[in-house]
C-alpha positions in Angstrom: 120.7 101.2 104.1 122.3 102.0 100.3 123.8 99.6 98.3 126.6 101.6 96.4 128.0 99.1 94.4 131.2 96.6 94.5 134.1 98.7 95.4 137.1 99.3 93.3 139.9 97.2 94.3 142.3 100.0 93.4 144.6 101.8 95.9 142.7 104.8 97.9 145.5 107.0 96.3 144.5 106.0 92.7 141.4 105.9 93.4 141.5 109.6 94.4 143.5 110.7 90.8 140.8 108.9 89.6 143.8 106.5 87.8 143.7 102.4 86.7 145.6 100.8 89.6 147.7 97.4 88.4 147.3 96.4 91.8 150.8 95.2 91.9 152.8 94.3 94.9 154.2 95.3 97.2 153.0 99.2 95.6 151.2 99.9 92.5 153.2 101.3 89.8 151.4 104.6 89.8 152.3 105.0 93.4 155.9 104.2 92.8 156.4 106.4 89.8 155.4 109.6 91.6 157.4 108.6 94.5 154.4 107.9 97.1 153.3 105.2 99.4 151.1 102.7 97.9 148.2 103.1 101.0 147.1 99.1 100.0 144.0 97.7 98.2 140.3 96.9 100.2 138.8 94.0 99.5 136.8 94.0 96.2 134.3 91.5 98.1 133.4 94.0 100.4 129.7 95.4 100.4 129.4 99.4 100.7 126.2 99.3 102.1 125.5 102.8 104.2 123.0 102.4 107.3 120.7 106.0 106.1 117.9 105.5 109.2 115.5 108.3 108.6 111.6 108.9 108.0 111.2 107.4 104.9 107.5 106.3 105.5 106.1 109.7 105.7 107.8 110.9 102.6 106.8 107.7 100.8 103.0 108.2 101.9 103.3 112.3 101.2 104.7 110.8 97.8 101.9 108.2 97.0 99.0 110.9 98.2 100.9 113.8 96.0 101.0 110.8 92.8 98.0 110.8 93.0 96.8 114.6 92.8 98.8 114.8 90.1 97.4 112.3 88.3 94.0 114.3 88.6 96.1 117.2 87.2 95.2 118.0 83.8 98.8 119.3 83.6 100.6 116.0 85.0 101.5 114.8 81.2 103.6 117.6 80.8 105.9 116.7 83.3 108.8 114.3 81.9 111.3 114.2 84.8 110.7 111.3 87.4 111.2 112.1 91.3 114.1 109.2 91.6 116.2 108.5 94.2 118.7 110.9 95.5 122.2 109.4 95.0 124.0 107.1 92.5 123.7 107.9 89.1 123.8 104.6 88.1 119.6 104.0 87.3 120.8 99.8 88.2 122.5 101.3 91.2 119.2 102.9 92.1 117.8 100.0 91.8 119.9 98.3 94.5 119.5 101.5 96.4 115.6 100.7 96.4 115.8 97.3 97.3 118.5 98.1 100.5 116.1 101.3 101.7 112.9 99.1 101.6 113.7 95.7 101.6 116.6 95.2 103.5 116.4 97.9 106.4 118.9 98.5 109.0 120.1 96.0 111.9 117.7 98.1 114.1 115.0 97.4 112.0 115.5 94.8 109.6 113.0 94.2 106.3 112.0 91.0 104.7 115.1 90.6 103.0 117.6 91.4 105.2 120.0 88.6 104.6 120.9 90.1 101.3 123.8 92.2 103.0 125.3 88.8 104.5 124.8 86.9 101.2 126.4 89.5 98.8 129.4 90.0 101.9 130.3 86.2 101.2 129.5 85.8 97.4 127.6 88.4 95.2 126.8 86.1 92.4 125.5 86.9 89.4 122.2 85.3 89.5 121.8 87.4 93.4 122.4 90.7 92.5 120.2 90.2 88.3 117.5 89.3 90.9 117.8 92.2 93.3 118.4 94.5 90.2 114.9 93.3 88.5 113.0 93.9 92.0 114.2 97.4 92.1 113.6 98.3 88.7 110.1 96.8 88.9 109.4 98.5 91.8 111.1 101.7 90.6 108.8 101.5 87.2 105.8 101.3 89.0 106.0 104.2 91.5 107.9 106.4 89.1 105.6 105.2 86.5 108.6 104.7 84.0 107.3 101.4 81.7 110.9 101.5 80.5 112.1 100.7 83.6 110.0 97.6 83.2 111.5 96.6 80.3 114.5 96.6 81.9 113.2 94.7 84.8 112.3 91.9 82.9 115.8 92.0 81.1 117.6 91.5 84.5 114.7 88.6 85.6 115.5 86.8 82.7 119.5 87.3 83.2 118.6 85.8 86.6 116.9 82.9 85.4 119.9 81.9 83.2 122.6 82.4 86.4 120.5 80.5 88.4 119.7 77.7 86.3 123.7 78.0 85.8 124.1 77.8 89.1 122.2 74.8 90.0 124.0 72.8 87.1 127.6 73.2 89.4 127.3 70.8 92.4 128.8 73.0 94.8 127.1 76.7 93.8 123.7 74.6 93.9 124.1 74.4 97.5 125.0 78.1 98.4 123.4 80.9 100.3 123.9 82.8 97.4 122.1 80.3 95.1 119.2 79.7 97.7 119.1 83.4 98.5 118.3 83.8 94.5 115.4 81.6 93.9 113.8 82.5 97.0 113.9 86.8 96.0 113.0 85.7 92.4 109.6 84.9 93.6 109.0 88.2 95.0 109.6 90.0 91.3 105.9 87.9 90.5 104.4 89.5 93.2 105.8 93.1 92.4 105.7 92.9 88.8 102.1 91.3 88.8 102.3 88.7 86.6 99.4 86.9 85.2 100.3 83.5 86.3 101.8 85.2 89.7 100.9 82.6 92.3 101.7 79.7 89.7 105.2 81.2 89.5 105.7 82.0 92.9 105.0 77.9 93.7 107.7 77.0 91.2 110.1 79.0 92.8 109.3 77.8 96.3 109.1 74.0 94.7 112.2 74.7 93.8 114.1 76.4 96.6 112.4 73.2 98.7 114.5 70.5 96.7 117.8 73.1 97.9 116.7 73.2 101.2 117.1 68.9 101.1 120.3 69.5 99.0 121.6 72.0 101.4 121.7 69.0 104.1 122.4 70.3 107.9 125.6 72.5 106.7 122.8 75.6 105.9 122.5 75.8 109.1 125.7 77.3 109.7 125.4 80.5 108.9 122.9 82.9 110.3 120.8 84.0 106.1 120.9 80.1 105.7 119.1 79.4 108.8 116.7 82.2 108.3 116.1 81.0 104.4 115.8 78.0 105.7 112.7 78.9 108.3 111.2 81.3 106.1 111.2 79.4 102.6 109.4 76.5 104.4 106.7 78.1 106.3 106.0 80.5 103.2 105.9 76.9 101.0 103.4 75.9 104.3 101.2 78.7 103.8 100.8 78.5 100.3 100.2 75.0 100.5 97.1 75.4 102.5 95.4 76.8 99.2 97.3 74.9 96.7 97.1 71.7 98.5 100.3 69.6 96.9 102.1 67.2 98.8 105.6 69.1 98.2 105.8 69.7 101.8 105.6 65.9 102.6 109.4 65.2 102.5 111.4 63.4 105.2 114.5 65.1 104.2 112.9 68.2 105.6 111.3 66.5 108.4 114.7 65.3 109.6 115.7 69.3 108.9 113.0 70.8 110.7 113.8 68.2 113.9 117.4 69.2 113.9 116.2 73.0 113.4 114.7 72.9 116.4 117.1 71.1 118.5 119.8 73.8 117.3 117.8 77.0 117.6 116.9 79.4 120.6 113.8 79.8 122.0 112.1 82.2 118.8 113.4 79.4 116.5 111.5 76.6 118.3 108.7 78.8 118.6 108.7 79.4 114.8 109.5 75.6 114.7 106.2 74.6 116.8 103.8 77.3 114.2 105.0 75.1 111.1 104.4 72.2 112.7 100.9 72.8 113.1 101.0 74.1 109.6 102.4 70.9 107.8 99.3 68.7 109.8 96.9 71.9 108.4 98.4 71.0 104.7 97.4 67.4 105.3 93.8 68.4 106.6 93.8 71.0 103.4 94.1 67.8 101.0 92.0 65.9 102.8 89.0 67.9 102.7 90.0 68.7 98.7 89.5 65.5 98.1 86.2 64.9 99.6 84.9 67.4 97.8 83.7 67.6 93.8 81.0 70.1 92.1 78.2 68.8 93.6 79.3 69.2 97.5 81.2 67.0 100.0 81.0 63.2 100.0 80.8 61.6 103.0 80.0 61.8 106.6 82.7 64.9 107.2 81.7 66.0 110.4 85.2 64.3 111.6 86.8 66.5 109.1 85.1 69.7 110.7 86.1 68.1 114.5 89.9 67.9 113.0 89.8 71.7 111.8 88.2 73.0 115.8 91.3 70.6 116.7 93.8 72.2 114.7 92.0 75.8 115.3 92.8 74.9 119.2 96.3 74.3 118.1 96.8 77.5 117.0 94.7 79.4 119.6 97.3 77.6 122.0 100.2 78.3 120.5 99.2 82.3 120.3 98.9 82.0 124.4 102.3 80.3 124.8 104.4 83.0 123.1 106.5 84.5 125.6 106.2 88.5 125.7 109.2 89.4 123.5 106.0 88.4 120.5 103.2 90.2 122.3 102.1 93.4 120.7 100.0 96.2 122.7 97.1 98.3 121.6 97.1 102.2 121.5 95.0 104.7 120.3 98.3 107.1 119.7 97.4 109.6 116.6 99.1 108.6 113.4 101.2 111.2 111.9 100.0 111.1 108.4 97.0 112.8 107.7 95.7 111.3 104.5 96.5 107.4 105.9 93.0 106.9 108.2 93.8 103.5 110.0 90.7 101.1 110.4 90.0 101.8 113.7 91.2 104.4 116.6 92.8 101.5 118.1 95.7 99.5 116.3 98.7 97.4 117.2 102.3 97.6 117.9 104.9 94.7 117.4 108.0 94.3 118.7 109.3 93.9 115.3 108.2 93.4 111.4 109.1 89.9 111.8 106.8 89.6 115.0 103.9 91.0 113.3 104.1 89.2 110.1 104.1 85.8 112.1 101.2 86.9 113.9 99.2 87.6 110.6 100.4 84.0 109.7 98.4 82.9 112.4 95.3 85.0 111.7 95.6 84.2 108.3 95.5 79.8 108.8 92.5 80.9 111.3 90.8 82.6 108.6 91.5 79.6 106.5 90.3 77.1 108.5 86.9 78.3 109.9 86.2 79.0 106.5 86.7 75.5 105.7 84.3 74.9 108.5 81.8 77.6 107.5 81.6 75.7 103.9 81.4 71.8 105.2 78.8 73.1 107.9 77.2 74.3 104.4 77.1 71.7 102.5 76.6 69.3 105.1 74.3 70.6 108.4 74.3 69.0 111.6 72.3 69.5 114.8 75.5 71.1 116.0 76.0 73.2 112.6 74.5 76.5 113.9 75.7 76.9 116.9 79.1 76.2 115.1 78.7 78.5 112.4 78.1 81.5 114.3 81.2 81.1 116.5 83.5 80.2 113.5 82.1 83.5 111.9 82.5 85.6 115.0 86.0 84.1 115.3 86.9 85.2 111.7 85.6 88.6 112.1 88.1 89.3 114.7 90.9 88.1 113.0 89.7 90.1 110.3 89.7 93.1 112.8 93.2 92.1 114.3 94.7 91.7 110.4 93.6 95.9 110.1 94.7 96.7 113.1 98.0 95.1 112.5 98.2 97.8 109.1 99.6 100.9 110.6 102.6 99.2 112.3 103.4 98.1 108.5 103.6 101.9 107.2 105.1 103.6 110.6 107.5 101.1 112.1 110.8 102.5 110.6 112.7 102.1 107.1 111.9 99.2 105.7 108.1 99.5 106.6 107.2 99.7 103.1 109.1 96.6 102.4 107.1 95.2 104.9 104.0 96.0 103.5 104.4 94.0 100.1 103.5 91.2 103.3 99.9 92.5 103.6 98.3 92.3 100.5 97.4 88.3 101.0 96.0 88.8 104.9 94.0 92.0 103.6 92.6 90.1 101.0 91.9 87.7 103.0 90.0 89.5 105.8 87.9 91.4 103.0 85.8 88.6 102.4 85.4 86.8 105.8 81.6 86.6 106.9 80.4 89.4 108.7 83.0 91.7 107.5 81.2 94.9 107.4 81.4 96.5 103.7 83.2 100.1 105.4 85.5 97.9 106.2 86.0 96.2 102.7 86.2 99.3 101.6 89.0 100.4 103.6 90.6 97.2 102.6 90.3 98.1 99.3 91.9 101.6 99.6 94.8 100.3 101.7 95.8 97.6 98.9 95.7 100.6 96.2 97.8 102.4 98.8 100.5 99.6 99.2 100.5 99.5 95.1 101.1 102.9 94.4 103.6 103.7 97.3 105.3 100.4 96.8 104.9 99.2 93.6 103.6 96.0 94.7 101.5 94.9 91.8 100.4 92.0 93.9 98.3 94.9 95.8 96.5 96.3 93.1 95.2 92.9 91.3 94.0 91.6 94.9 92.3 95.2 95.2 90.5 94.8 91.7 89.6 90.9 92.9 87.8 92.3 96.2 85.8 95.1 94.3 84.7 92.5 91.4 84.1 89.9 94.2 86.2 87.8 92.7 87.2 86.0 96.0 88.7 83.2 98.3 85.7 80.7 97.3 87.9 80.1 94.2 90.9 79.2 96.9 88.5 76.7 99.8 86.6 74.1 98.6 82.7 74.4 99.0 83.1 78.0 99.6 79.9 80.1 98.6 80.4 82.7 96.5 79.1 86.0 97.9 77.4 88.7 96.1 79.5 92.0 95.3 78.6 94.5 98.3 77.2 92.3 100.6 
């Protein structure tokens, strides 16, 4: 899909003499004085959006592997003219263009953002389309590597800050799609642009597209982009939360939300319903271990603490087994057709969808989480039992590890808004890099795939968790009582 802009709301017959229509009715003026039928107006709400399904992954990989040879080239300086997008002219058009090809995707196979089309249909605010304009641009300045495009990025981020702290001052704007839609993408321009204080950003925004989601009341869930904002900005906040461990995501307004979610939605809503369930009691579990722990270790007998993590690791191990088999993904050893991408393995997954295998990396990723929870209270505090448990909790986390690879080559081949997709990975990858028992080919393929993602992407996010894994520099800082492992081992 292209974004091409608002359309004129002139007459098609103007439009074509490339006149100023008055728009008057019953005929324009210009019509009448040469004697023609006024054809009518379109509606100047109306999204141009054009469905362009095509192979965009390969040339996006060709592109990232041919960036890179010419950055070995001793004559890549000389060249001045940037590879941009084919099409509008327009370099904030492009910009839109980006985010619609990668972001948004096509009905068939929809990206992360692909409410956007349905939000700018019914109201293209301001604040919205400053917010998909910095995104673009910040992508556009990193894999065209065009620092004035940045500049420019950070001019339309900050426009979008001011219409959407002017939107949340009217009563009924702070309640809209539109408005929702906008805090919620402004916390992806932190994870492209790679912001210094990126994850302390990204937390406002989703602290603040929470208090919405209690403002927005049951009315959100009338329309199909507020239902899915309203699923995906609270298991994103439930994720997060696991590290961060606040207590934003103990609200009863949201409770009473999520219960009424589920008693309105089809079967892949309640399933999505029953995974953030488990998450909000793994957020609870998350402070509760936090707070047993200071500098010196854990205080405490916590062996009830490690019994309540194997609980909540059965939780999810059950949940995984009940999905029906519209979220099961299959295994093959089919060749990929890019010959510098090497997947991790000669095996690797297919989903049914983008959305399917994100949720699924969810999962491995609260797994990962919580075993190494277990690894570091086992640690700290050893019990006859503590063995035996540490060597299953690390052989369960090197799978998941495995199964967070193997997941990678659906990301880049699965249609047009694959590389979208992939500014999902960089967290899991990370992740997986430092679980115990991780072999270090594999962290070093990890490594290479996050450079990847940034260069083909522009997902800054990418290449700072890439320098974190080779300067071991990692999740320890993120679980309490986590060891910190030496660099290479």
């Amino acid at each position: 899909m292209v974004y091409r802009g608002k359309p004129s709301p002139g007459c098609a017959l103007c439009r074509k003499r490339r006149l100023k229509c008055d728009q008057e009715r019953p005929a324009c003026s210009q019509c009448l004085r040469i004697g023609q039928e006024c054809p009518g107006y379109q509606d100047p709400q109306a999204l141009r959006v054009y469905d362009q399904t095509a192979a965009v992954t390969t040339k996006a990989l060709a592109r990232a592997a041919s960036t890179r040879k010419a950055a070995r080239s001793p004559t890549a300086e000389k060249s001045k003219t940037p590879p941009l997008i084919a099409g509008p002219t327009n370099i904030q058009e492009q910009a839109m263009s980006h985010i619609f090809k990668y972001y948004v995707g096509t009905s068939q196979n929809p990206g992360i953002l692909c409410y956007l089309p349905d939000l700018l249909r019914t109201g293209p605010s301001d604040a919205l389309q400053a917010t998909m304009k910095a995104i673009g641009l910040a992508c556009m300045s990193r894999v065209y590597h065009l620092p004035e495009l940045a500049r420019s990025a950070a001019e339309e981020y900050s426009k979008a800050l001011r219409a959407t702290n002017a939107s949340l001052q009217d009563a009924v704007s702070a309640t809209s799609d539109c408005t929702l839609g906008a805090v919620v993408t402004l916390s992806m321009y932190e994870i492209i642009s790679g912001q210094s204080q990126m994850m302390a950003a990204w937390l406002n925004h989703a602290r603040g597209a929470l208090k919405l989601l209690e403002l927005r009341g049951r009315k959100q869930f009338e329309s199909a982009a507020g239902r899915r904002l309203f699923s995906s900005t609270r298991l994103q906040i439930a994720m997060i939360n696991i590290f961060f461990r606040t207590s934003c995501h103990r609200s009863p307004t949201i409770a009473a939300l999520s219960k009424y979610a589920k008693s309105v939605g089809d079967a892949d809503a309640q399933t999505v319903e029953d995974f953030y369930d488990i998450l909000v009691t793994f957020n609870d579990h998350s402070i509760k271990v936090k707070e047993t722990y200071n500098n010196t270790g854990f205080r405490g007998n916590i062996a009830p603490l490690i019994k309540e993590a194997l609980d909540l690791d059965a939780d999810l191990v059950s949940w995984a087994t009940s999905l029906s088999p519209t979220w099961q993904y299959s295994t093959t050893s089919t060749p990929l057709p890019f010959s510098h991408f090497r997947s991790h393995d000669t095996k690797y997954h297919v989903y049914p969808s983008i959305d399917n295998a994100v949720y699924w990396n969810h999962y491995r990723q609260a797994r990962i989480i919580l075993h190494e929870m277990v690894q570091a209270m086992c640690l700290h505090q050893a019990t006859p039992d503590s063995p035996q448990i540490m060597h299953q909790s690390i052989s369960i986390n090197k799978q998941l590890a495995e199964d967070i690879c193997a997941s990678v080559p659906y990301f880049f081949t699965s249609g047009e808004a694959a590389l979208g997709a992939v500014a999902r990975l960089p967290w899991p990858l990370y992740l997986a890099s430092d679980c115990a028992g991780v072999s270090p080919q594999t962290k070093d393929w990890i490594m290479q795939i996050l450079d990847l993602i940034a260069t083909s992407t522009g997902v800054q996010q990418a290449r700072i968790l890439s320098q974190f894994v080779k300067t071991g520099n990692h999740s320890y800082l993120l679980i309490p009582g986590k060891p910190k492992r030496v660099v290479g081992i």
